[in-house]
Amino acid sequence: MVPTRLTDLRRPVVLFAFSGWNDAGDAATGVIDHLTEGYETEFSFQLDPDEYYDLTENRPVLVRQDNGERSIQWATTEVLVARLPDQDLVLVNGPEPNLRWKAFCAALVSAFRSIDPERVIAMGAMLADAPHSRPVPVSEDGTDYEGPTGIVGVLAQACRDAGLTTTSLWASVPHYVAEPPNPKATLALLQRVGEFLDNELEPGELVDRAATWESRVTDLVAEDPDVAEYVASLEVRYDTAEATGDEIAWEFERYLRRRGR
């Protein structure tokens, strides 16, 4: 594999997401996976796993190649370039690092600055009191939260401190159905990213997968009267009150405090 240099990119935009603490329902990393599968994508570089990961927590995996030989996949953060028809996206994806977050962010911000992106978009997903049967709330920045944060928040702030135009997008995933994947939340994030790019991103199978996911969850909820009553109350709350910026910020703070504990 010949690495692609981060040069001569067309109107580059950086998108990053990390699995783990920041990624309820695998919704945010699902956007990166979807773009990687849906567009011509080239590998650029990866960070040294020994520098940033505790490999007893993020253990390497033995995999078998097409030729029958086995190889080891290490936990690491990869940087890829996805080729849209008239624009290039720099995609950053990997597990949340365990070690040396300041150095980790410095390495990535240095790479971002070298390409002078139009925008950096950080993506995450949080567990929330959101009904699965309604549009997925996606909040944009604008929270006054103070407290524990993850690598998405730290790297986004490092990008802002470096003078890069940075937006954070967080999808609200129903806490009562937190098991991944959540294609409906992934689709909602993908659509918001497309709005910032002013470029409609191809949803592919996500639309059908999101509809199937919602239908299955509805069937499961109907089997438990207590859960059904609770979800109905969430639907009433959603339908009778538009979410304000303060409500979104409160939900975000609640999520982070819960994870911090």
Short mmCIF file of N, CA, C and O in Angstrom, two decimals, residues 38 47 53 63 94 97 107 109 113 124-125 155 171 181 198 200 236:
data_model
loop_
_atom_site.label_atom_id
_atom_site.label_comp_id
_atom_site.label_asym_id
_atom_site.label_seq_id
_atom_site.Cartn_x
_atom_site.Cartn_y
_atom_site.Cartn_z
N GLY A 38 -18.25 4.06 0.82
CA GLY A 38 -19.06 4.62 -0.26
C GLY A 38 -18.29 5.43 -1.29
O GLY A 38 -18.82 5.71 -2.36
N LEU A 47 -0.97 6.53 13.30
CA LEU A 47 -0.14 6.87 14.45
C LEU A 47 0.40 5.59 15.09
O LEU A 47 -0.25 4.55 15.07
N TYR A 53 -1.53 3.95 22.90
CA TYR A 53 -2.50 2.94 23.33
C TYR A 53 -1.91 1.98 24.36
O TYR A 53 -0.76 1.55 24.24
N VAL A 63 -5.77 -11.69 12.27
CA VAL A 63 -6.72 -11.79 11.17
C VAL A 63 -6.09 -12.61 10.05
O VAL A 63 -4.86 -12.66 9.90
N GLY A 94 -10.33 5.83 14.87
CA GLY A 94 -9.61 4.85 15.68
C GLY A 94 -10.21 4.78 17.07
O GLY A 94 -11.13 5.54 17.39
N PRO A 97 -7.61 7.03 22.42
CA PRO A 97 -6.30 6.65 22.96
C PRO A 97 -6.31 6.57 24.48
O PRO A 97 -7.11 7.21 25.15
N ALA A 107 0.07 15.86 17.31
CA ALA A 107 0.44 15.19 16.06
C ALA A 107 -0.65 15.36 15.01
O ALA A 107 -0.36 15.64 13.83
N VAL A 109 -3.16 17.69 14.97
CA VAL A 109 -3.35 19.10 14.62
C VAL A 109 -2.26 19.56 13.66
O VAL A 109 -2.52 20.33 12.72
N ARG A 113 -3.13 21.23 10.10
CA ARG A 113 -2.68 22.57 9.71
C ARG A 113 -1.92 22.53 8.38
O ARG A 113 -1.97 23.49 7.60
N GLY A 124 -19.42 12.93 17.54
CA GLY A 124 -19.58 12.05 18.68
C GLY A 124 -21.04 11.66 18.81
O GLY A 124 -21.91 12.17 18.09
N ALA A 125 -21.32 10.76 19.75
CA ALA A 125 -22.70 10.34 20.01
C ALA A 125 -22.84 10.07 21.50
O ALA A 125 -21.95 9.48 22.12
N LEU A 155 -9.55 17.03 21.31
CA LEU A 155 -8.99 17.30 19.99
C LEU A 155 -9.70 18.47 19.31
O LEU A 155 -9.07 19.29 18.65
N ALA A 171 -24.73 13.35 18.15
CA ALA A 171 -26.04 12.72 17.99
C ALA A 171 -26.52 12.18 19.33
O ALA A 171 -25.72 11.65 20.13
N PRO A 181 -25.09 -1.60 16.21
CA PRO A 181 -24.99 -0.26 15.63
C PRO A 181 -26.31 0.48 15.71
O PRO A 181 -27.36 -0.13 15.94
N ASP A 198 -22.12 21.53 2.21
CA ASP A 198 -22.95 21.96 1.09
C ASP A 198 -22.82 20.95 -0.05
O ASP A 198 -22.68 21.30 -1.22
N GLU A 200 -24.45 16.99 -0.80
CA GLU A 200 -25.30 15.88 -0.35
C GLU A 200 -24.51 14.58 -0.42
O GLU A 200 -24.11 14.13 -1.50
N VAL A 236 -44.17 12.21 23.75
CA VAL A 236 -44.99 13.38 24.07
C VAL A 236 -44.11 14.59 24.34
O VAL A 236 -44.36 15.70 23.85
#
